[in-house]
Tab-separated table of C-alpha atoms in Angstrom:
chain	number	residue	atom	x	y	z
O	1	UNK	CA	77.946	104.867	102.531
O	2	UNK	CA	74.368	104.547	100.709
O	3	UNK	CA	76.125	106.143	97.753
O	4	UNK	CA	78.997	103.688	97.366
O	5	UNK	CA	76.229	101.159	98.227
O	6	UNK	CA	74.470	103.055	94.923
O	7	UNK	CA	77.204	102.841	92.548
O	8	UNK	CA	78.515	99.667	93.383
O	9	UNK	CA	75.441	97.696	93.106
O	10	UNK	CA	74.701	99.458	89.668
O	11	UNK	CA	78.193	97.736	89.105
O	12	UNK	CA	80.164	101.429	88.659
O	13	UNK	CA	82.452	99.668	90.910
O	14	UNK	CA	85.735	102.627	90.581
O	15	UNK	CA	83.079	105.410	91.400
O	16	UNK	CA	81.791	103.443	94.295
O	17	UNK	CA	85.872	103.264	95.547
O	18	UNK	CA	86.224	107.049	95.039
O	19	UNK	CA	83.292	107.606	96.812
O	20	UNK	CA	84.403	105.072	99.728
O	21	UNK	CA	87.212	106.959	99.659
O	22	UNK	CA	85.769	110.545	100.304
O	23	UNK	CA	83.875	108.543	103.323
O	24	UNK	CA	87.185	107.741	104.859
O	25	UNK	CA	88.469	110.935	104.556
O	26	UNK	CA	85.822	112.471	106.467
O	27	UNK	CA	84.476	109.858	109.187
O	28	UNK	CA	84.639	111.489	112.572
O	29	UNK	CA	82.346	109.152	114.511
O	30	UNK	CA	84.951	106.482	114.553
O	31	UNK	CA	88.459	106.981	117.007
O	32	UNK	CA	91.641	104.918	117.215
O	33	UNK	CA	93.173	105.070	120.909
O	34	UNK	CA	96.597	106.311	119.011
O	35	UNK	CA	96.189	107.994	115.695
O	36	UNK	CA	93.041	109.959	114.336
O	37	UNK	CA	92.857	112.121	111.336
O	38	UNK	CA	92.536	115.249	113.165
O	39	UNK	CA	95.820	114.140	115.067
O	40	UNK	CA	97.650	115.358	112.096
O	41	UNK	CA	97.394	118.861	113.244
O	42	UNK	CA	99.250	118.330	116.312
O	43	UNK	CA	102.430	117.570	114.285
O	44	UNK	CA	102.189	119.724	111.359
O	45	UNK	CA	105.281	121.744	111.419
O	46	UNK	CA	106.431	120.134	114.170
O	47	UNK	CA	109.900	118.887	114.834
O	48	UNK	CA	110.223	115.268	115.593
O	49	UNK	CA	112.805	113.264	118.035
O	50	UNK	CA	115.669	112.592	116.061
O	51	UNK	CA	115.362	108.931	116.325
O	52	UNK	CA	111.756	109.050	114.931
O	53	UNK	CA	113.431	110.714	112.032
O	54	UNK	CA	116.080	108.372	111.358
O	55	UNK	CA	113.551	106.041	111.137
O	56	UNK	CA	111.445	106.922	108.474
O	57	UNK	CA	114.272	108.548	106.677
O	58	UNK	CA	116.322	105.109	106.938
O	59	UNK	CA	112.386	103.374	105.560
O	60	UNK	CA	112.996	105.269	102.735
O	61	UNK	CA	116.495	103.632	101.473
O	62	UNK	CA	114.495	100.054	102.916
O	63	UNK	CA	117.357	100.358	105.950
O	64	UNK	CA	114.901	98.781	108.275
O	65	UNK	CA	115.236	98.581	112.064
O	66	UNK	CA	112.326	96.033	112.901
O	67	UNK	CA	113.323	95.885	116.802
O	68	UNK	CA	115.063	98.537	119.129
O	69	UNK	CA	117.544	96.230	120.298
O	70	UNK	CA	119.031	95.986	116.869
O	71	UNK	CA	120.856	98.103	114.597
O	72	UNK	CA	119.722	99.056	110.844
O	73	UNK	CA	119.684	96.267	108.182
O	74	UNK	CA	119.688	96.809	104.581
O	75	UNK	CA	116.355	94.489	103.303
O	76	UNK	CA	117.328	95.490	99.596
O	77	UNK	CA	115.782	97.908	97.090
O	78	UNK	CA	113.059	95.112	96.889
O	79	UNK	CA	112.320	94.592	100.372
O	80	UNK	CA	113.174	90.662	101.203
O	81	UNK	CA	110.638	89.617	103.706
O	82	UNK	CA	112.466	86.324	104.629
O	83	UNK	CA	115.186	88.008	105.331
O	84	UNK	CA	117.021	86.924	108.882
O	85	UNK	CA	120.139	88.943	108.947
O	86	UNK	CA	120.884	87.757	112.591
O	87	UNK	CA	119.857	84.215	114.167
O	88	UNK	CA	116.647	85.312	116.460
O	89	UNK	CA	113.110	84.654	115.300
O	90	UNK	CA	112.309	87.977	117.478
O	91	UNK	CA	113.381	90.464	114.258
O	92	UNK	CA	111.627	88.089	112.017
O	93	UNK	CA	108.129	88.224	113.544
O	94	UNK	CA	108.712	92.319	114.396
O	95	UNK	CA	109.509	92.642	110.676
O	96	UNK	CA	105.856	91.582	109.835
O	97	UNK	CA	104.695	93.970	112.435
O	98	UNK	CA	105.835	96.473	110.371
O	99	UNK	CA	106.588	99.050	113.028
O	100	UNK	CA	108.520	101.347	111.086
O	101	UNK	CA	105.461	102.397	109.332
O	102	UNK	CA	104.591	104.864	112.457
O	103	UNK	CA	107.882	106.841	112.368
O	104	UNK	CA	107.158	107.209	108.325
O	105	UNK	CA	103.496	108.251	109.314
O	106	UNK	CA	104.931	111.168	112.002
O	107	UNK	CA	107.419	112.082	109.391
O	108	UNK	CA	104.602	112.664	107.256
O	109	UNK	CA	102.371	114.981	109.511
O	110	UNK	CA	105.267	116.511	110.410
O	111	UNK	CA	106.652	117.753	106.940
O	112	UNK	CA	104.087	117.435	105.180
O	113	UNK	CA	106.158	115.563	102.470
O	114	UNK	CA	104.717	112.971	100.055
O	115	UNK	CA	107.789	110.787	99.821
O	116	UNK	CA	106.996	109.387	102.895
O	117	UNK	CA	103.368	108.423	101.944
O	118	UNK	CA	104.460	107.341	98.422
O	119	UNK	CA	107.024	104.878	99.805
O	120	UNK	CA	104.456	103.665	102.687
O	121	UNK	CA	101.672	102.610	99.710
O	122	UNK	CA	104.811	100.975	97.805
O	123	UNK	CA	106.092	99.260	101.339
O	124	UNK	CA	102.278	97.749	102.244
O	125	UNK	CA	101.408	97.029	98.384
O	126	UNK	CA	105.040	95.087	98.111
O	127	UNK	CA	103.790	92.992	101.585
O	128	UNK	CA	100.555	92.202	100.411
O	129	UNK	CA	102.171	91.291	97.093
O	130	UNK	CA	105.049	89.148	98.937
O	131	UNK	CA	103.483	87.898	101.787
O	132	UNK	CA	100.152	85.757	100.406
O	133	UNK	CA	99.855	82.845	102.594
O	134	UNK	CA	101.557	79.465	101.793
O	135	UNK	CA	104.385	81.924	99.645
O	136	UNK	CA	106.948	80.018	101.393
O	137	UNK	CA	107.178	77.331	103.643
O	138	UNK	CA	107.684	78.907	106.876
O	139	UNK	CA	104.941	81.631	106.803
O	140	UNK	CA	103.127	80.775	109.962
O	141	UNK	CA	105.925	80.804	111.727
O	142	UNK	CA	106.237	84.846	110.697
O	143	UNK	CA	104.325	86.717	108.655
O	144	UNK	CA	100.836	84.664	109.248
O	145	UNK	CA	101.561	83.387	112.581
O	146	UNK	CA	98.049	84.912	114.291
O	147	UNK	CA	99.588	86.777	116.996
O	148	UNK	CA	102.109	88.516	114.295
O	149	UNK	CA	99.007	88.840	111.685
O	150	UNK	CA	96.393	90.458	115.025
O	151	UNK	CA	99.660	92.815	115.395
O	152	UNK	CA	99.666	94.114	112.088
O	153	UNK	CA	95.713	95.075	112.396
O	154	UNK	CA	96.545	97.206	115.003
O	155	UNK	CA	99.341	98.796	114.042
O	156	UNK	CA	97.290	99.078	110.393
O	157	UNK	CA	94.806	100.739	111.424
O	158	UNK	CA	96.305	103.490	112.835
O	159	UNK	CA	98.359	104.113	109.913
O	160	UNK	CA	95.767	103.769	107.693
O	161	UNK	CA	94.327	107.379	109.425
O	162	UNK	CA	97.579	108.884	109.262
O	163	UNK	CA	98.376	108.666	105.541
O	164	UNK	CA	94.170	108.578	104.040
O	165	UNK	CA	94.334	111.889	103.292
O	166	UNK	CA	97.626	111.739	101.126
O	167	UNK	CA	97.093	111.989	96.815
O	168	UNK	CA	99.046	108.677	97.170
O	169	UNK	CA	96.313	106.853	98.843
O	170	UNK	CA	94.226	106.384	95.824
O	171	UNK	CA	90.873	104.610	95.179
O	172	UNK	CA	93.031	101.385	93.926
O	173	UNK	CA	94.893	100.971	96.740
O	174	UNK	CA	91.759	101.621	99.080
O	175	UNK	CA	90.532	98.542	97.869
O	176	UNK	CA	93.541	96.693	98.242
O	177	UNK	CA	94.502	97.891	101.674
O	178	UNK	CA	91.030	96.600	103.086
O	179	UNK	CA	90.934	93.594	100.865
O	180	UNK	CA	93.984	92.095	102.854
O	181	UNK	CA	92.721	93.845	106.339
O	182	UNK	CA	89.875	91.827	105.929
O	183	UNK	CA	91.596	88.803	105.183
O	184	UNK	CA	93.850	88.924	107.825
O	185	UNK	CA	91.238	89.970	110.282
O	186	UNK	CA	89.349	86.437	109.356
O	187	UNK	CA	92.363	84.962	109.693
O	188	UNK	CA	92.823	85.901	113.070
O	189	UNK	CA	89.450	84.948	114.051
O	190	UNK	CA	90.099	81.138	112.837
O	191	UNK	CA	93.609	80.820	114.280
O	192	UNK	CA	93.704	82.103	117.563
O	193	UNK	CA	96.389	80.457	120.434
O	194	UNK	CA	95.060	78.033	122.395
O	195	UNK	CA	96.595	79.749	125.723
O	196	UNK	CA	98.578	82.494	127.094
O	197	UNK	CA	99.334	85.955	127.047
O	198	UNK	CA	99.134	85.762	123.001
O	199	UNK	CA	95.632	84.827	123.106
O	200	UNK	CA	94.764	87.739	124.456
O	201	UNK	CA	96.627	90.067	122.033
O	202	UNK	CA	95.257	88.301	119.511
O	203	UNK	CA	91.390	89.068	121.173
O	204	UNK	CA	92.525	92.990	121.680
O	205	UNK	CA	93.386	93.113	118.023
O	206	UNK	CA	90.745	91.604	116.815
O	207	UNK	CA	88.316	94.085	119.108
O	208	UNK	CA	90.636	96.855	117.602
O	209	UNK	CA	89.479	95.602	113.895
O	210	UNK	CA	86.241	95.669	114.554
O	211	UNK	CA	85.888	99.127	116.280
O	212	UNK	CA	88.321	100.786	113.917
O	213	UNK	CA	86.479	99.632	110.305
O	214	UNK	CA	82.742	98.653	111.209
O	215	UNK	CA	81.965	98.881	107.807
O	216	UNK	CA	83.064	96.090	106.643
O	217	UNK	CA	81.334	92.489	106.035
O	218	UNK	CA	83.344	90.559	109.253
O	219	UNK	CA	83.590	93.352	111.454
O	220	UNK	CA	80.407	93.120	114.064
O	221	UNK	CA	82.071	89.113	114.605
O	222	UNK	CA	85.375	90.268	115.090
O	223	UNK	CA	84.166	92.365	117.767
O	224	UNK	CA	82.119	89.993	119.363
O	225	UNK	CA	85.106	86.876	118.999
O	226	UNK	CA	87.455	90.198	120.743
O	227	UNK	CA	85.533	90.598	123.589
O	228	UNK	CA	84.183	87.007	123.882
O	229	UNK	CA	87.680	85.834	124.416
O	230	UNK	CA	88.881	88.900	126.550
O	231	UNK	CA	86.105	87.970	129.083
O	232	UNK	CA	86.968	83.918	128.940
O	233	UNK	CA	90.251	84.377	129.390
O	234	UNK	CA	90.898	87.283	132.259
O	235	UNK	CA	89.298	84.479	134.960
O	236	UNK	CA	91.560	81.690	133.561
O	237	UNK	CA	94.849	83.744	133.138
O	238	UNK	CA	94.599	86.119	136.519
O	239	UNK	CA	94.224	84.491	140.030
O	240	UNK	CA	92.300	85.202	142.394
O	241	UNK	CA	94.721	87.435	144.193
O	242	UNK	CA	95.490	89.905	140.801
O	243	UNK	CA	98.187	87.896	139.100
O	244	UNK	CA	98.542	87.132	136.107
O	245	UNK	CA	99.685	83.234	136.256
O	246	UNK	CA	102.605	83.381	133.915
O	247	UNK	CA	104.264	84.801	136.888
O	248	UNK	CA	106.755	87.558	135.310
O	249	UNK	CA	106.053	91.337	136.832
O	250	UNK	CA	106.958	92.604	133.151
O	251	UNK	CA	104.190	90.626	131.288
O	252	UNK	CA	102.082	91.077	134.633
O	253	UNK	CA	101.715	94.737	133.360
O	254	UNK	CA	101.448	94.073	129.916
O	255	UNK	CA	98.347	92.127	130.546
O	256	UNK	CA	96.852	94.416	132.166
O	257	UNK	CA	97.036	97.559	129.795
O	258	UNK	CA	95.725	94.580	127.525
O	259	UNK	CA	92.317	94.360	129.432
O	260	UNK	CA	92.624	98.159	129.483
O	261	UNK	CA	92.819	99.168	126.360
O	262	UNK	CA	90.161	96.565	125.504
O	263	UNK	CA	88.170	98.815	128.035
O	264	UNK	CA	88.704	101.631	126.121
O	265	UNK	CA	88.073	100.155	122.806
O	266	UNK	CA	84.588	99.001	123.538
O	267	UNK	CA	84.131	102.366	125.291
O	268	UNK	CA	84.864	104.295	122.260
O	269	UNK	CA	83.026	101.968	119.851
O	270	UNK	CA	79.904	102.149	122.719
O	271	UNK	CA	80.076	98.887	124.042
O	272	UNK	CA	81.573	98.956	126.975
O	273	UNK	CA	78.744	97.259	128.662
O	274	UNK	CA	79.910	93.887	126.588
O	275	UNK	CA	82.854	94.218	129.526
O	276	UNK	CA	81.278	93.004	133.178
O	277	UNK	CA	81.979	94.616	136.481
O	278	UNK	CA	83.873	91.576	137.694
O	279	UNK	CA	86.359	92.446	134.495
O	280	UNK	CA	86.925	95.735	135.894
O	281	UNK	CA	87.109	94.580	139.153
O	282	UNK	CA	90.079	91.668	138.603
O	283	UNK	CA	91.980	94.581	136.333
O	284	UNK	CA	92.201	96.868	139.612
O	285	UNK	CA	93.521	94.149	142.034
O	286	UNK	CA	95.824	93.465	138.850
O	287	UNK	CA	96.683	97.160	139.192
O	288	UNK	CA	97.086	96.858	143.419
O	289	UNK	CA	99.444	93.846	143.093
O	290	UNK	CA	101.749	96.014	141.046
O	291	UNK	CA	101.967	98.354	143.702
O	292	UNK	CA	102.869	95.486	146.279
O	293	UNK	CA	105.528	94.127	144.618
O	294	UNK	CA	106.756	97.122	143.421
O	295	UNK	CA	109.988	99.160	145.480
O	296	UNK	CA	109.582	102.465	146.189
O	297	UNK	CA	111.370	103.928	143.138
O	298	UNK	CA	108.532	102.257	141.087
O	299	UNK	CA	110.676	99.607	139.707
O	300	UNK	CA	110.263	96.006	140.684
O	301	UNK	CA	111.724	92.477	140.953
O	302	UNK	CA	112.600	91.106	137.129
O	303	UNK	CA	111.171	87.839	137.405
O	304	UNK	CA	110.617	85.545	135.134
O	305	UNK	CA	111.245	87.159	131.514
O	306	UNK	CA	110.761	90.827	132.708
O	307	UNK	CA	112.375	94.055	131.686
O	308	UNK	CA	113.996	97.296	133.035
O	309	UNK	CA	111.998	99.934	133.460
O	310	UNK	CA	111.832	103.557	135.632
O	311	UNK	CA	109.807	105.704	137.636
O	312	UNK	CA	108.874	107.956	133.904
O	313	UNK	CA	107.299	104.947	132.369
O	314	UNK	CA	105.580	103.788	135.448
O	315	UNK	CA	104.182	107.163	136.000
O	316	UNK	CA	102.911	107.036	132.434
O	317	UNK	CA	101.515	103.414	133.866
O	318	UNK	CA	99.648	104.713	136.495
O	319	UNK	CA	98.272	107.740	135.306
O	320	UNK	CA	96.266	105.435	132.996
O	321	UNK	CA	95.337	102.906	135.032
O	322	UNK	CA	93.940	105.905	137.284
O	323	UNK	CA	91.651	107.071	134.944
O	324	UNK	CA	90.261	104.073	133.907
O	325	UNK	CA	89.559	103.642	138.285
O	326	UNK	CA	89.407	107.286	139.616
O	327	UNK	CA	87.791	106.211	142.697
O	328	UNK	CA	90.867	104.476	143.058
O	329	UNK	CA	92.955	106.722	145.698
O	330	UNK	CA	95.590	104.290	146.038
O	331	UNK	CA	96.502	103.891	142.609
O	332	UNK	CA	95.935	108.146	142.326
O	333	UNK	CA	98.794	108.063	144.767
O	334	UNK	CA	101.008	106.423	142.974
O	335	UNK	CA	100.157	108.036	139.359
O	336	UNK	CA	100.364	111.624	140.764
O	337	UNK	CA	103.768	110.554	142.298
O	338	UNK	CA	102.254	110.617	145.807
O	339	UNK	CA	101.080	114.135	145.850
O	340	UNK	CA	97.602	113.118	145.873
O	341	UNK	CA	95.863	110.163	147.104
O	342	UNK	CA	96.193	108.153	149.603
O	343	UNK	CA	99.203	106.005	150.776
O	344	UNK	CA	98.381	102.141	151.609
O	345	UNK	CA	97.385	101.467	154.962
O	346	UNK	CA	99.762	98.449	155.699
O	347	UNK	CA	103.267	97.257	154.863
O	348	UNK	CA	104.163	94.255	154.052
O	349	UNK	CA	101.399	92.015	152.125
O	350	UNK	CA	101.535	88.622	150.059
O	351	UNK	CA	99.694	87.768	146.823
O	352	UNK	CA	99.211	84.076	148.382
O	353	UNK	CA	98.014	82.237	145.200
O	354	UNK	CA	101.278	83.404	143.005
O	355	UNK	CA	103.242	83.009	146.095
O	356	UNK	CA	104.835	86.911	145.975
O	357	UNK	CA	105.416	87.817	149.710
O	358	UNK	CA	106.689	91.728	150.144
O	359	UNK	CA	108.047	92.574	153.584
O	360	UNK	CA	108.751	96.985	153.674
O	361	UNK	CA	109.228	98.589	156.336
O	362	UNK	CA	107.956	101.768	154.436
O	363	UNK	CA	106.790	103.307	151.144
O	364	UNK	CA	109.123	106.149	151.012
O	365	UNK	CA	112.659	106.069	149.748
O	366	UNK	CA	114.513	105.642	152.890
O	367	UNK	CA	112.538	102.231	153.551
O	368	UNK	CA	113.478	98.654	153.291
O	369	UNK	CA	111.740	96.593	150.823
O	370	UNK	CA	112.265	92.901	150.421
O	371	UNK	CA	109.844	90.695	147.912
O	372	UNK	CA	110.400	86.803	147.984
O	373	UNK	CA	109.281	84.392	145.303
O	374	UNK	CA	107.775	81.221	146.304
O	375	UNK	CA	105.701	80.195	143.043
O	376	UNK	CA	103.524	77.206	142.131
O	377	UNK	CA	104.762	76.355	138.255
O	378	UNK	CA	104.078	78.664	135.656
O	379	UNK	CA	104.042	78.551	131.882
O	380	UNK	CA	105.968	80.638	129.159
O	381	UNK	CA	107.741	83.850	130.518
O	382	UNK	CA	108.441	82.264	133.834
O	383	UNK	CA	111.649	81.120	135.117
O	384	UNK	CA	112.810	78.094	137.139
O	385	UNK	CA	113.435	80.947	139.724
O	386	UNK	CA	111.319	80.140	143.317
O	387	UNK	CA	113.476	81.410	145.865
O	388	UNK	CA	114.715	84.639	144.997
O	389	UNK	CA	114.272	87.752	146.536
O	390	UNK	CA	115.214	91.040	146.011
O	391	UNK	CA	116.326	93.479	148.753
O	392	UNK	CA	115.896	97.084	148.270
O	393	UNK	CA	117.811	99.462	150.928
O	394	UNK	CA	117.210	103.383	150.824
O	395	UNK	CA	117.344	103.741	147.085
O	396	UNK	CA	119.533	100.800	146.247
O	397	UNK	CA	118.675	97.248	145.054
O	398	UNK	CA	120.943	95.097	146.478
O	399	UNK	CA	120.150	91.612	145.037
O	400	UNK	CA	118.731	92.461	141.251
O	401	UNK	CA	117.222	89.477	139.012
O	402	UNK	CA	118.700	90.118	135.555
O	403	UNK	CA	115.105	88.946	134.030
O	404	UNK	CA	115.212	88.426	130.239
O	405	UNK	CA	117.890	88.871	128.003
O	406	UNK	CA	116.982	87.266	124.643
O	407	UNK	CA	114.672	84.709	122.395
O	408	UNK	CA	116.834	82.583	119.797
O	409	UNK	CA	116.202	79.843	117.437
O	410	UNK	CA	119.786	78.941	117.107
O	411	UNK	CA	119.604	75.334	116.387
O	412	UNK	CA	122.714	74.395	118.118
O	413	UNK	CA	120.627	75.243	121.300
O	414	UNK	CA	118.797	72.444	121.964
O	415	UNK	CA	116.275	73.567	124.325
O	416	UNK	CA	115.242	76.999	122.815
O	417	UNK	CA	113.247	77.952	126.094
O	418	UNK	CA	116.881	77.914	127.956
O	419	UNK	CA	118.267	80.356	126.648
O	420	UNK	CA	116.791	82.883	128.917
O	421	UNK	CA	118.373	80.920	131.523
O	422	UNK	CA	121.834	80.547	129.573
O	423	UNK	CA	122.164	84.561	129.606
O	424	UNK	CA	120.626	85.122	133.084
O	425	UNK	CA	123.816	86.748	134.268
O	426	UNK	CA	124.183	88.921	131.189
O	427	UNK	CA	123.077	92.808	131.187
O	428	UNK	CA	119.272	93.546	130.187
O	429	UNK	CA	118.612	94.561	126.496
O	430	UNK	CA	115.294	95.580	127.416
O	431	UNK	CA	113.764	92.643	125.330
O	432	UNK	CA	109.877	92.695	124.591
């Protein structure tokens, strides 16, 4: 860096950008939690899912799939940004996520071939160039609502390792690329939600920003406004029992791999200390009230706006959370699929505060697991829903909560919050 510094204060400003340029290349000191330079080699050669290929092979012709539960749309040969080929605000916002971007970044390890970093630098140059804030009317609704914008640093940064070392990622668009990361970064900073499970996305991303490109002007704030937030808001959105108090088991564990990976973040960019033991401590009785509401299958009750999910992703669940609290045995139980560990001591247990009460009468298969709801009000991804239970019988889930089924802005539905409740008997499309 005291070269660039050199050359760009002696106003040789595109020798200081090629030399900025050969710093990226070869930093080593800093690490993303998903995708490092030296990842590369791990895919080289290596044949992707078929899916994953689709996808960057679809970027390519601009057939964009900006959420799962969609098909391909054609955005054009110039990418339309405002495009909303279906009425749901979801596929707008996850369009300015730019998602896509990660299957065109494996395709890329994996072949080697520059078509898929050439179209990437077009794709990013023709959002910058498309997306400037106040370009149309709407814009904080999408593409520079904060919790969209913290997304994109995120997701940014990790691509921004997997293509740096392409001939397409030139000097220029160096500049360009952290130009707007910057600018979106600030943004963030000055526009966080006031409250919810957004907020603290917003405060992950911003911590992500921060770690990820230290050398720039705003980062050391963005780190501090991260974790300032993080630690503000884990006592006002978890109660005292380990829930998190917008009441749905789905967002329950999103939160917590939230406070997580902030954990890991700060531990990779040395400052986990900035994180207090009582943090840690609230994450892991986060962590236990999963495993009291759960059945023994590892799925759980769908309240409020939750989502299917099976024993494979749980695992994947747990083994994390177990690292991050090996002393845990408990939670080892659970991650290594109860080989190892320890099995609970009791049965049936209530989280009183959030009002779950689970009655078992084991933890293995052939037990009987019943968990009641009886809530105090909750905000957001909650549902109108105290009084359910769910009854679990030797494998079988008798009495299943269809949980969340789809946001819409449809303006012929007046309340926009009801349509959760509109499609509550409809089968789950695994909405996030």
């Amino acid at each position: 860096m005291e070269k660039t510094n050199q050359l760009f204060l002696a106003e040789k400003y595109q020798a200081a950008a090629v030399e900025l340029l050969k710093y990226y290349r070869n930093r080593v000191n800093i690490r993303h939690l998903d995708f490092n330079i030296d990842d590369r080699q791990k895919y080289a050669g290596k044949k992707l899912a078929k899916d994953v290929m689709e996808m960057a092979d679809n970027a390519l012709l601009h057939q964009l799939k900006p959420h799962k539960s969609y098909p391909y749309f054609d955005y054009g040969k110039t990418i339309d940004w405002q495009k909303a080929p279906v009425p749901d605000a979801l596929i707008r916002t996850f369009l300015h996520r730019t998602n896509w971007w990660q299957q065109m970044g494996l395709a890329y390890w994996s072949t080697g071939d520059e078509k898929y970093a050439s179209e990437w630098v077009f794709q990013l140059r023709d959002w910058i160039k498309s997306n400037q804030m106040g370009a149309y009317k709407d814009d904080k609704e999408y593409a520079w609502k904060a919790f969209v914008v913290s997304f994109r640093l995120n997701n940014w940064s990790g691509y921004f390792n997997m293509f740096i070392n392409s001939p397409n990622f030139t000097p220029e668009f160096l500049m360009e690329f952290l130009n707007s990361y910057h600018q979106q970064a600030e943004y963030v900073k000055s526009n966080y939600t006031d409250i919810g499970n957004h907020r603290l996305f917003e405060a992950l991303h911003l911590l992500c920003a921060g770690s990820s490109f230290p050398e720039l002007k705003g980062s050391q704030s963005w780190r501090k406004s991260g974790i300032e937030v993080l630690n503000q808001e884990i006592t006002k959105q978890v109660y005292p029992d380990g829930m998190q108090y917008e009441l749905s088991t789905s967002y329950h564990i999103g939160t917590i791999n939230i406070f997580l990976n902030a954990l890991k973040i700060a531990q990779l960019a040395k400052l986990g200390n900035e994180f207090p033991e009582s943090y840690r401590a609230l994450v892991e009785k986060m962590v236990m009230a999963v495993i009291n509401f759960s059945f023994p299958d590892y799925t759980f009750p769908l309240y409020g706006d939750s989502f299917l999910t099976n024993k494979n992703i749980m695992l994947k669940n747990y083994d994390n959370w177990s690292q991050l609290f090996p002393h845990n045995k408990y939670i080892r139980y659970f991650s290594t699929d109860t080989k190892s560990g320890t099995v609970l001591p009791y049965l049936s247990q209530s989280l009183p505060v959030a009002g779950f009460y689970t009655f078992r009468s084991g933890w293995d298969r052939n037990s009987t697991v019943m968990v009641l709801k009886a809530s105090p009000p909750a905000f957001f991804h909650a549902h109108p829903d105290n009084g359910t239970f769910e009854l679990w019988v030797k494998g079988r889930n008798f009495t299943p909560d269809a949980g969340s089924y789809v946001y819409n802005d449809d303006s012929k539905i007046n309340n926009k919050k009801s349509v959760v409740q509109i499609y509550k008997g409809t089968p789950n499309l695994n909405f996030e």
